[in-house]
């Protein structure tokens, strides 16, 4: 069950950050406020998705109250029936990056947008893509690679590296026939490097399976 006190806290935080963003003196403070608002929406969207998954695709009363409060503020995560989950409202994080791309929060904002782009592109199987094309994948591949190198946190760096490798493997399916072999080769290299860098991760086993899959496709 959703903790209604936490839900109310998120709504109050959203209200506060909206006011701060509107009254900020300059791009730095405004960017910080929009980043904070974006992170509130990240948590709210995650809460709604967990509630939806835990209750057979129907929100509980507390989740409905949280959603209603976000609707009233025009901050609503959009329910995508195709993927069966709420999509993150990305504008606050995108605006935060635009306003102050070198700010300390920028990496975190970019990482949250990367995760949204990845996890919202499929239902259960990452290789059954929904609403994403090769150009989108190419952007995600470049961003995931950059973030995997730049993020200090071990867990976040691992996740970014994994997304980078999986997106390369997915691109090998979407690319024109003449380009598929190159994408598959890059994917095998990235997956192999991931397995060596994070041998204890449960994702390493998945990487090994996909390497075999790519080898078979070749």
PDB file of N, CA and C in Angstrom, residues 46-124:
ATOM      1  N   UNK A  46       7.292   6.208 -10.100  1.00  0.00           N
ATOM      2  CA  UNK A  46       7.700   4.875  -9.637  1.00  0.00           C
ATOM      3  C   UNK A  46       6.680   4.293  -8.660  1.00  0.00           C
ATOM      4  N   UNK A  47       6.169   5.131  -7.767  1.00  0.00           N
ATOM      5  CA  UNK A  47       5.163   4.674  -6.807  1.00  0.00           C
ATOM      6  C   UNK A  47       3.909   4.206  -7.529  1.00  0.00           C
ATOM      7  N   UNK A  48       3.438   4.993  -8.486  1.00  0.00           N
ATOM      8  CA  UNK A  48       2.233   4.625  -9.232  1.00  0.00           C
ATOM      9  C   UNK A  48       2.441   3.324  -9.998  1.00  0.00           C
ATOM     10  N   UNK A  49       3.607   3.167 -10.595  1.00  0.00           N
ATOM     11  CA  UNK A  49       3.877   1.945 -11.360  1.00  0.00           C
ATOM     12  C   UNK A  49       3.977   0.721 -10.460  1.00  0.00           C
ATOM     13  N   UNK A  50       4.589   0.884  -9.301  1.00  0.00           N
ATOM     14  CA  UNK A  50       4.649  -0.246  -8.362  1.00  0.00           C
ATOM     15  C   UNK A  50       3.256  -0.631  -7.870  1.00  0.00           C
ATOM     16  N   UNK A  51       2.442   0.381  -7.587  1.00  0.00           N
ATOM     17  CA  UNK A  51       1.074   0.121  -7.136  1.00  0.00           C
ATOM     18  C   UNK A  51       0.268  -0.573  -8.233  1.00  0.00           C
ATOM     19  N   UNK A  52       0.440  -0.108  -9.453  1.00  0.00           N
ATOM     20  CA  UNK A  52      -0.270  -0.692 -10.595  1.00  0.00           C
ATOM     21  C   UNK A  52       0.126  -2.156 -10.782  1.00  0.00           C
ATOM     22  N   UNK A  53       1.426  -2.436 -10.694  1.00  0.00           N
ATOM     23  CA  UNK A  53       1.916  -3.805 -10.888  1.00  0.00           C
ATOM     24  C   UNK A  53       1.484  -4.731  -9.759  1.00  0.00           C
ATOM     25  N   UNK A  54       1.395  -4.180  -8.544  1.00  0.00           N
ATOM     26  CA  UNK A  54       1.076  -5.016  -7.377  1.00  0.00           C
ATOM     27  C   UNK A  54      -0.402  -5.321  -7.244  1.00  0.00           C
ATOM     28  N   UNK A  55      -1.241  -4.605  -8.000  1.00  0.00           N
ATOM     29  CA  UNK A  55      -2.687  -4.774  -7.842  1.00  0.00           C
ATOM     30  C   UNK A  55      -3.360  -5.026  -9.184  1.00  0.00           C
ATOM     31  N   UNK A  56      -2.710  -5.864  -9.985  1.00  0.00           N
ATOM     32  CA  UNK A  56      -3.320  -6.365 -11.233  1.00  0.00           C
ATOM     33  C   UNK A  56      -3.800  -5.259 -12.165  1.00  0.00           C
ATOM     34  N   UNK A  57      -2.982  -4.197 -12.262  1.00  0.00           N
ATOM     35  CA  UNK A  57      -3.290  -3.151 -13.230  1.00  0.00           C
ATOM     36  C   UNK A  57      -4.330  -2.146 -12.775  1.00  0.00           C
ATOM     37  N   UNK A  58      -4.668  -2.150 -11.492  1.00  0.00           N
ATOM     38  CA  UNK A  58      -5.623  -1.173 -10.963  1.00  0.00           C
ATOM     39  C   UNK A  58      -5.001  -0.466  -9.764  1.00  0.00           C
ATOM     40  N   UNK A  59      -5.147   0.854  -9.736  1.00  0.00           N
ATOM     41  CA  UNK A  59      -4.573   1.627  -8.639  1.00  0.00           C
ATOM     42  C   UNK A  59      -5.421   1.481  -7.378  1.00  0.00           C
ATOM     43  N   UNK A  60      -4.749   1.492  -6.234  1.00  0.00           N
ATOM     44  CA  UNK A  60      -5.444   1.514  -4.956  1.00  0.00           C
ATOM     45  C   UNK A  60      -5.982   2.925  -4.698  1.00  0.00           C
ATOM     46  N   UNK A  61      -6.771   3.051  -3.657  1.00  0.00           N
ATOM     47  CA  UNK A  61      -7.371   4.346  -3.339  1.00  0.00           C
ATOM     48  C   UNK A  61      -6.307   5.406  -3.095  1.00  0.00           C
ATOM     49  N   UNK A  62      -5.273   5.068  -2.339  1.00  0.00           N
ATOM     50  CA  UNK A  62      -4.221   6.052  -2.048  1.00  0.00           C
ATOM     51  C   UNK A  62      -3.476   6.468  -3.310  1.00  0.00           C
ATOM     52  N   UNK A  63      -3.270   5.521  -4.200  1.00  0.00           N
ATOM     53  CA  UNK A  63      -2.617   5.851  -5.464  1.00  0.00           C
ATOM     54  C   UNK A  63      -3.502   6.758  -6.317  1.00  0.00           C
ATOM     55  N   UNK A  64      -4.793   6.499  -6.310  1.00  0.00           N
ATOM     56  CA  UNK A  64      -5.726   7.356  -7.042  1.00  0.00           C
ATOM     57  C   UNK A  64      -5.700   8.780  -6.498  1.00  0.00           C
ATOM     58  N   UNK A  65      -5.584   8.901  -5.180  1.00  0.00           N
ATOM     59  CA  UNK A  65      -5.512  10.235  -4.575  1.00  0.00           C
ATOM     60  C   UNK A  65      -4.248  10.966  -5.005  1.00  0.00           C
ATOM     61  N   UNK A  66      -3.124  10.244  -5.045  1.00  0.00           N
ATOM     62  CA  UNK A  66      -1.869  10.844  -5.508  1.00  0.00           C
ATOM     63  C   UNK A  66      -1.994  11.266  -6.962  1.00  0.00           C
ATOM     64  N   UNK A  67      -2.551  10.405  -7.783  1.00  0.00           N
ATOM     65  CA  UNK A  67      -2.707  10.721  -9.205  1.00  0.00           C
ATOM     66  C   UNK A  67      -3.613  11.932  -9.400  1.00  0.00           C
ATOM     67  N   UNK A  68      -4.706  11.987  -8.655  1.00  0.00           N
ATOM     68  CA  UNK A  68      -5.633  13.116  -8.767  1.00  0.00           C
ATOM     69  C   UNK A  68      -4.943  14.424  -8.409  1.00  0.00           C
ATOM     70  N   UNK A  69      -4.136  14.400  -7.349  1.00  0.00           N
ATOM     71  CA  UNK A  69      -3.424  15.614  -6.944  1.00  0.00           C
ATOM     72  C   UNK A  69      -2.460  16.068  -8.033  1.00  0.00           C
ATOM     73  N   UNK A  70      -1.797  15.122  -8.700  1.00  0.00           N
ATOM     74  CA  UNK A  70      -0.875  15.476  -9.789  1.00  0.00           C
ATOM     75  C   UNK A  70      -1.640  15.995 -11.007  1.00  0.00           C
ATOM     76  N   UNK A  71      -2.812  15.420 -11.267  1.00  0.00           N
ATOM     77  CA  UNK A  71      -3.653  15.892 -12.379  1.00  0.00           C
ATOM     78  C   UNK A  71      -4.040  17.347 -12.153  1.00  0.00           C
ATOM     79  N   UNK A  72      -4.429  17.680 -10.937  1.00  0.00           N
ATOM     80  CA  UNK A  72      -4.847  19.042 -10.614  1.00  0.00           C
ATOM     81  C   UNK A  72      -3.721  20.039 -10.838  1.00  0.00           C
ATOM     82  N   UNK A  73      -2.483  19.578 -10.746  1.00  0.00           N
ATOM     83  CA  UNK A  73      -1.321  20.454 -10.906  1.00  0.00           C
ATOM     84  C   UNK A  73      -0.706  20.353 -12.296  1.00  0.00           C
ATOM     85  N   UNK A  74      -1.353  19.606 -13.170  1.00  0.00           N
ATOM     86  CA  UNK A  74      -0.870  19.377 -14.547  1.00  0.00           C
ATOM     87  C   UNK A  74       0.539  18.790 -14.543  1.00  0.00           C
ATOM     88  N   UNK A  75       0.752  17.847 -13.619  1.00  0.00           N
ATOM     89  CA  UNK A  75       2.042  17.164 -13.499  1.00  0.00           C
ATOM     90  C   UNK A  75       1.863  15.653 -13.646  1.00  0.00           C
ATOM     91  N   UNK A  76       0.840  15.250 -14.363  1.00  0.00           N
ATOM     92  CA  UNK A  76       0.446  13.849 -14.359  1.00  0.00           C
ATOM     93  C   UNK A  76       1.343  12.965 -15.213  1.00  0.00           C
ATOM     94  N   UNK A  77       1.866  11.876 -14.639  1.00  0.00           N
ATOM     95  CA  UNK A  77       2.475  10.834 -15.481  1.00  0.00           C
ATOM     96  C   UNK A  77       1.391  10.236 -16.381  1.00  0.00           C
ATOM     97  N   UNK A  78       1.735  10.010 -17.637  1.00  0.00           N
ATOM     98  CA  UNK A  78       0.735   9.503 -18.592  1.00  0.00           C
ATOM     99  C   UNK A  78       0.722   7.974 -18.592  1.00  0.00           C
ATOM    100  N   UNK A  79      -0.461   7.405 -18.429  1.00  0.00           N
ATOM    101  CA  UNK A  79      -0.594   5.951 -18.499  1.00  0.00           C
ATOM    102  C   UNK A  79      -0.542   5.516 -19.954  1.00  0.00           C
ATOM    103  N   UNK A  80       0.408   4.657 -20.278  1.00  0.00           N
ATOM    104  CA  UNK A  80       0.538   4.099 -21.620  1.00  0.00           C
ATOM    105  C   UNK A  80      -0.013   2.680 -21.596  1.00  0.00           C
ATOM    106  N   UNK A  81      -1.174   2.495 -22.214  1.00  0.00           N
ATOM    107  CA  UNK A  81      -1.817   1.182 -22.184  1.00  0.00           C
ATOM    108  C   UNK A  81      -0.987   0.121 -22.893  1.00  0.00           C
ATOM    109  N   UNK A  82      -0.187   0.531 -23.865  1.00  0.00           N
ATOM    110  CA  UNK A  82       0.603  -0.442 -24.629  1.00  0.00           C
ATOM    111  C   UNK A  82       1.655  -1.108 -23.748  1.00  0.00           C
ATOM    112  N   UNK A  83       2.333  -0.319 -22.939  1.00  0.00           N
ATOM    113  CA  UNK A  83       3.374  -0.893 -22.073  1.00  0.00           C
ATOM    114  C   UNK A  83       2.849  -1.191 -20.667  1.00  0.00           C
ATOM    115  N   UNK A  84       1.621  -0.756 -20.382  1.00  0.00           N
ATOM    116  CA  UNK A  84       1.018  -1.064 -19.096  1.00  0.00           C
ATOM    117  C   UNK A  84       1.652  -0.365 -17.917  1.00  0.00           C
ATOM    118  N   UNK A  85       2.112   0.871 -18.112  1.00  0.00           N
ATOM    119  CA  UNK A  85       2.729   1.610 -17.017  1.00  0.00           C
ATOM    120  C   UNK A  85       2.642   3.105 -17.282  1.00  0.00           C
ATOM    121  N   UNK A  86       2.903   3.895 -16.244  1.00  0.00           N
ATOM    122  CA  UNK A  86       2.910   5.346 -16.385  1.00  0.00           C
ATOM    123  C   UNK A  86       4.273   5.798 -16.901  1.00  0.00           C
ATOM    124  N   UNK A  87       4.233   6.746 -17.832  1.00  0.00           N
ATOM    125  CA  UNK A  87       5.462   7.312 -18.375  1.00  0.00           C
ATOM    126  C   UNK A  87       5.872   8.541 -17.564  1.00  0.00           C
ATOM    127  N   UNK A  88       7.154   8.658 -17.331  1.00  0.00           N
ATOM    128  CA  UNK A  88       7.682   9.782 -16.565  1.00  0.00           C
ATOM    129  C   UNK A  88       7.462  11.106 -17.304  1.00  0.00           C
ATOM    130  N   UNK A  89       6.908  12.132 -16.636  1.00  0.00           N
ATOM    131  CA  UNK A  89       6.885  13.476 -17.241  1.00  0.00           C
ATOM    132  C   UNK A  89       8.323  14.015 -17.301  1.00  0.00           C
ATOM    133  N   UNK A  90       8.840  14.180 -18.491  1.00  0.00           N
ATOM    134  CA  UNK A  90      10.269  14.456 -18.640  1.00  0.00           C
ATOM    135  C   UNK A  90      10.641  15.929 -18.676  1.00  0.00           C
ATOM    136  N   UNK A  91       9.657  16.783 -18.913  1.00  0.00           N
ATOM    137  CA  UNK A  91       9.959  18.190 -19.154  1.00  0.00           C
ATOM    138  C   UNK A  91      10.761  18.853 -18.034  1.00  0.00           C
ATOM    139  N   UNK A  92      10.417  18.664 -16.750  1.00  0.00           N
ATOM    140  CA  UNK A  92      11.213  19.337 -15.704  1.00  0.00           C
ATOM    141  C   UNK A  92      12.691  18.965 -15.734  1.00  0.00           C
ATOM    142  N   UNK A  93      13.002  17.684 -15.927  1.00  0.00           N
ATOM    143  CA  UNK A  93      14.407  17.269 -15.976  1.00  0.00           C
ATOM    144  C   UNK A  93      15.095  17.792 -17.237  1.00  0.00           C
ATOM    145  N   UNK A  94      14.392  17.760 -18.358  1.00  0.00           N
ATOM    146  CA  UNK A  94      14.969  18.286 -19.601  1.00  0.00           C
ATOM    147  C   UNK A  94      15.249  19.784 -19.480  1.00  0.00           C
ATOM    148  N   UNK A  95      14.314  20.514 -18.867  1.00  0.00           N
ATOM    149  CA  UNK A  95      14.501  21.953 -18.677  1.00  0.00           C
ATOM    150  C   UNK A  95      15.648  22.236 -17.713  1.00  0.00           C
ATOM    151  N   UNK A  96      15.775  21.411 -16.676  1.00  0.00           N
ATOM    152  CA  UNK A  96      16.867  21.597 -15.717  1.00  0.00           C
ATOM    153  C   UNK A  96      18.223  21.467 -16.401  1.00  0.00           C
ATOM    154  N   UNK A  97      18.343  20.471 -17.277  1.00  0.00           N
ATOM    155  CA  UNK A  97      19.601  20.271 -18.004  1.00  0.00           C
ATOM    156  C   UNK A  97      19.855  21.435 -18.950  1.00  0.00           C
ATOM    157  N   UNK A  98      18.806  21.882 -19.632  1.00  0.00           N
ATOM    158  CA  UNK A  98      18.956  22.988 -20.588  1.00  0.00           C
ATOM    159  C   UNK A  98      19.399  24.259 -19.870  1.00  0.00           C
ATOM    160  N   UNK A  99      18.827  24.513 -18.697  1.00  0.00           N
ATOM    161  CA  UNK A  99      19.132  25.739 -17.973  1.00  0.00           C
ATOM    162  C   UNK A  99      20.547  25.749 -17.412  1.00  0.00           C
ATOM    163  N   UNK A 100      21.036  24.589 -16.990  1.00  0.00           N
ATOM    164  CA  UNK A 100      22.364  24.549 -16.363  1.00  0.00           C
ATOM    165  C   UNK A 100      23.019  23.190 -16.632  1.00  0.00           C
ATOM    166  N   UNK A 101      23.498  22.979 -17.860  1.00  0.00           N
ATOM    167  CA  UNK A 101      24.019  21.659 -18.244  1.00  0.00           C
ATOM    168  C   UNK A 101      25.243  21.203 -17.465  1.00  0.00           C
ATOM    169  N   UNK A 102      25.972  22.134 -16.865  1.00  0.00           N
ATOM    170  CA  UNK A 102      27.173  21.772 -16.110  1.00  0.00           C
ATOM    171  C   UNK A 102      26.922  21.685 -14.605  1.00  0.00           C
ATOM    172  N   UNK A 103      25.684  21.843 -14.187  1.00  0.00           N
ATOM    173  CA  UNK A 103      25.360  21.794 -12.755  1.00  0.00           C
ATOM    174  C   UNK A 103      25.604  20.400 -12.191  1.00  0.00           C
ATOM    175  N   UNK A 104      25.877  20.308 -10.890  1.00  0.00           N
ATOM    176  CA  UNK A 104      26.124  18.993 -10.276  1.00  0.00           C
ATOM    177  C   UNK A 104      24.981  18.002 -10.461  1.00  0.00           C
ATOM    178  N   UNK A 105      23.747  18.528 -10.575  1.00  0.00           N
ATOM    179  CA  UNK A 105      22.595  17.630 -10.718  1.00  0.00           C
ATOM    180  C   UNK A 105      22.436  17.066 -12.130  1.00  0.00           C
ATOM    181  N   UNK A 106      23.182  17.611 -13.077  1.00  0.00           N
ATOM    182  CA  UNK A 106      22.933  17.281 -14.482  1.00  0.00           C
ATOM    183  C   UNK A 106      23.077  15.785 -14.774  1.00  0.00           C
ATOM    184  N   UNK A 107      24.105  15.153 -14.216  1.00  0.00           N
ATOM    185  CA  UNK A 107      24.304  13.725 -14.468  1.00  0.00           C
ATOM    186  C   UNK A 107      23.117  12.905 -13.963  1.00  0.00           C
ATOM    187  N   UNK A 108      22.616  13.272 -12.780  1.00  0.00           N
ATOM    188  CA  UNK A 108      21.481  12.542 -12.228  1.00  0.00           C
ATOM    189  C   UNK A 108      20.244  12.709 -13.103  1.00  0.00           C
ATOM    190  N   UNK A 109      20.021  13.931 -13.568  1.00  0.00           N
ATOM    191  CA  UNK A 109      18.874  14.188 -14.445  1.00  0.00           C
ATOM    192  C   UNK A 109      18.992  13.388 -15.732  1.00  0.00           C
ATOM    193  N   UNK A 110      20.178  13.371 -16.314  1.00  0.00           N
ATOM    194  CA  UNK A 110      20.377  12.619 -17.552  1.00  0.00           C
ATOM    195  C   UNK A 110      20.183  11.117 -17.331  1.00  0.00           C
ATOM    196  N   UNK A 111      20.623  10.619 -16.182  1.00  0.00           N
ATOM    197  CA  UNK A 111      20.481   9.198 -15.875  1.00  0.00           C
ATOM    198  C   UNK A 111      19.010   8.820 -15.721  1.00  0.00           C
ATOM    199  N   UNK A 112      18.231   9.657 -15.064  1.00  0.00           N
ATOM    200  CA  UNK A 112      16.806   9.364 -14.911  1.00  0.00           C
ATOM    201  C   UNK A 112      16.095   9.373 -16.271  1.00  0.00           C
ATOM    202  N   UNK A 113      16.484  10.294 -17.138  1.00  0.00           N
ATOM    203  CA  UNK A 113      15.894  10.325 -18.480  1.00  0.00           C
ATOM    204  C   UNK A 113      16.313   9.104 -19.292  1.00  0.00           C
ATOM    205  N   UNK A 114      17.560   8.683 -19.123  1.00  0.00           N
ATOM    206  CA  UNK A 114      18.028   7.470 -19.814  1.00  0.00           C
ATOM    207  C   UNK A 114      17.215   6.256 -19.378  1.00  0.00           C
ATOM    208  N   UNK A 115      17.032   6.098 -18.076  1.00  0.00           N
ATOM    209  CA  UNK A 115      16.268   4.949 -17.575  1.00  0.00           C
ATOM    210  C   UNK A 115      14.832   4.991 -18.081  1.00  0.00           C
ATOM    211  N   UNK A 116      14.234   6.176 -18.086  1.00  0.00           N
ATOM    212  CA  UNK A 116      12.862   6.288 -18.592  1.00  0.00           C
ATOM    213  C   UNK A 116      12.796   5.864 -20.055  1.00  0.00           C
ATOM    214  N   UNK A 117      13.733   6.350 -20.861  1.00  0.00           N
ATOM    215  CA  UNK A 117      13.737   5.988 -22.271  1.00  0.00           C
ATOM    216  C   UNK A 117      13.886   4.495 -22.489  1.00  0.00           C
ATOM    217  N   UNK A 118      14.697   3.850 -21.648  1.00  0.00           N
ATOM    218  CA  UNK A 118      14.932   2.413 -21.802  1.00  0.00           C
ATOM    219  C   UNK A 118      13.753   1.588 -21.310  1.00  0.00           C
ATOM    220  N   UNK A 119      13.352   1.785 -20.069  1.00  0.00           N
ATOM    221  CA  UNK A 119      12.323   0.924 -19.480  1.00  0.00           C
ATOM    222  C   UNK A 119      10.926   1.179 -20.030  1.00  0.00           C
ATOM    223  N   UNK A 120      10.736   2.321 -20.651  1.00  0.00           N
ATOM    224  CA  UNK A 120       9.442   2.605 -21.264  1.00  0.00           C
ATOM    225  C   UNK A 120       9.384   2.173 -22.726  1.00  0.00           C
ATOM    226  N   UNK A 121      10.402   1.456 -23.190  1.00  0.00           N
ATOM    227  CA  UNK A 121      10.441   1.056 -24.601  1.00  0.00           C
ATOM    228  C   UNK A 121      10.079  -0.411 -24.816  1.00  0.00           C
ATOM    229  N   UNK A 122       9.602  -1.090 -23.765  1.00  0.00           N
ATOM    230  CA  UNK A 122       9.185  -2.484 -23.920  1.00  0.00           C
ATOM    231  C   UNK A 122       8.244  -2.849 -22.779  1.00  0.00           C
ATOM    232  N   UNK A 123       7.619  -4.014 -22.900  1.00  0.00           N
ATOM    233  CA  UNK A 123       6.716  -4.501 -21.855  1.00  0.00           C
ATOM    234  C   UNK A 123       7.474  -5.458 -20.943  1.00  0.00           C
ATOM    235  N   UNK A 124       7.807  -6.635 -21.454  1.00  0.00           N
ATOM    236  CA  UNK A 124       8.572  -7.621 -20.690  1.00  0.00           C
ATOM    237  C   UNK A 124       9.895  -7.953 -21.358  1.00  0.00           C
TER     238      UNK A 124
END
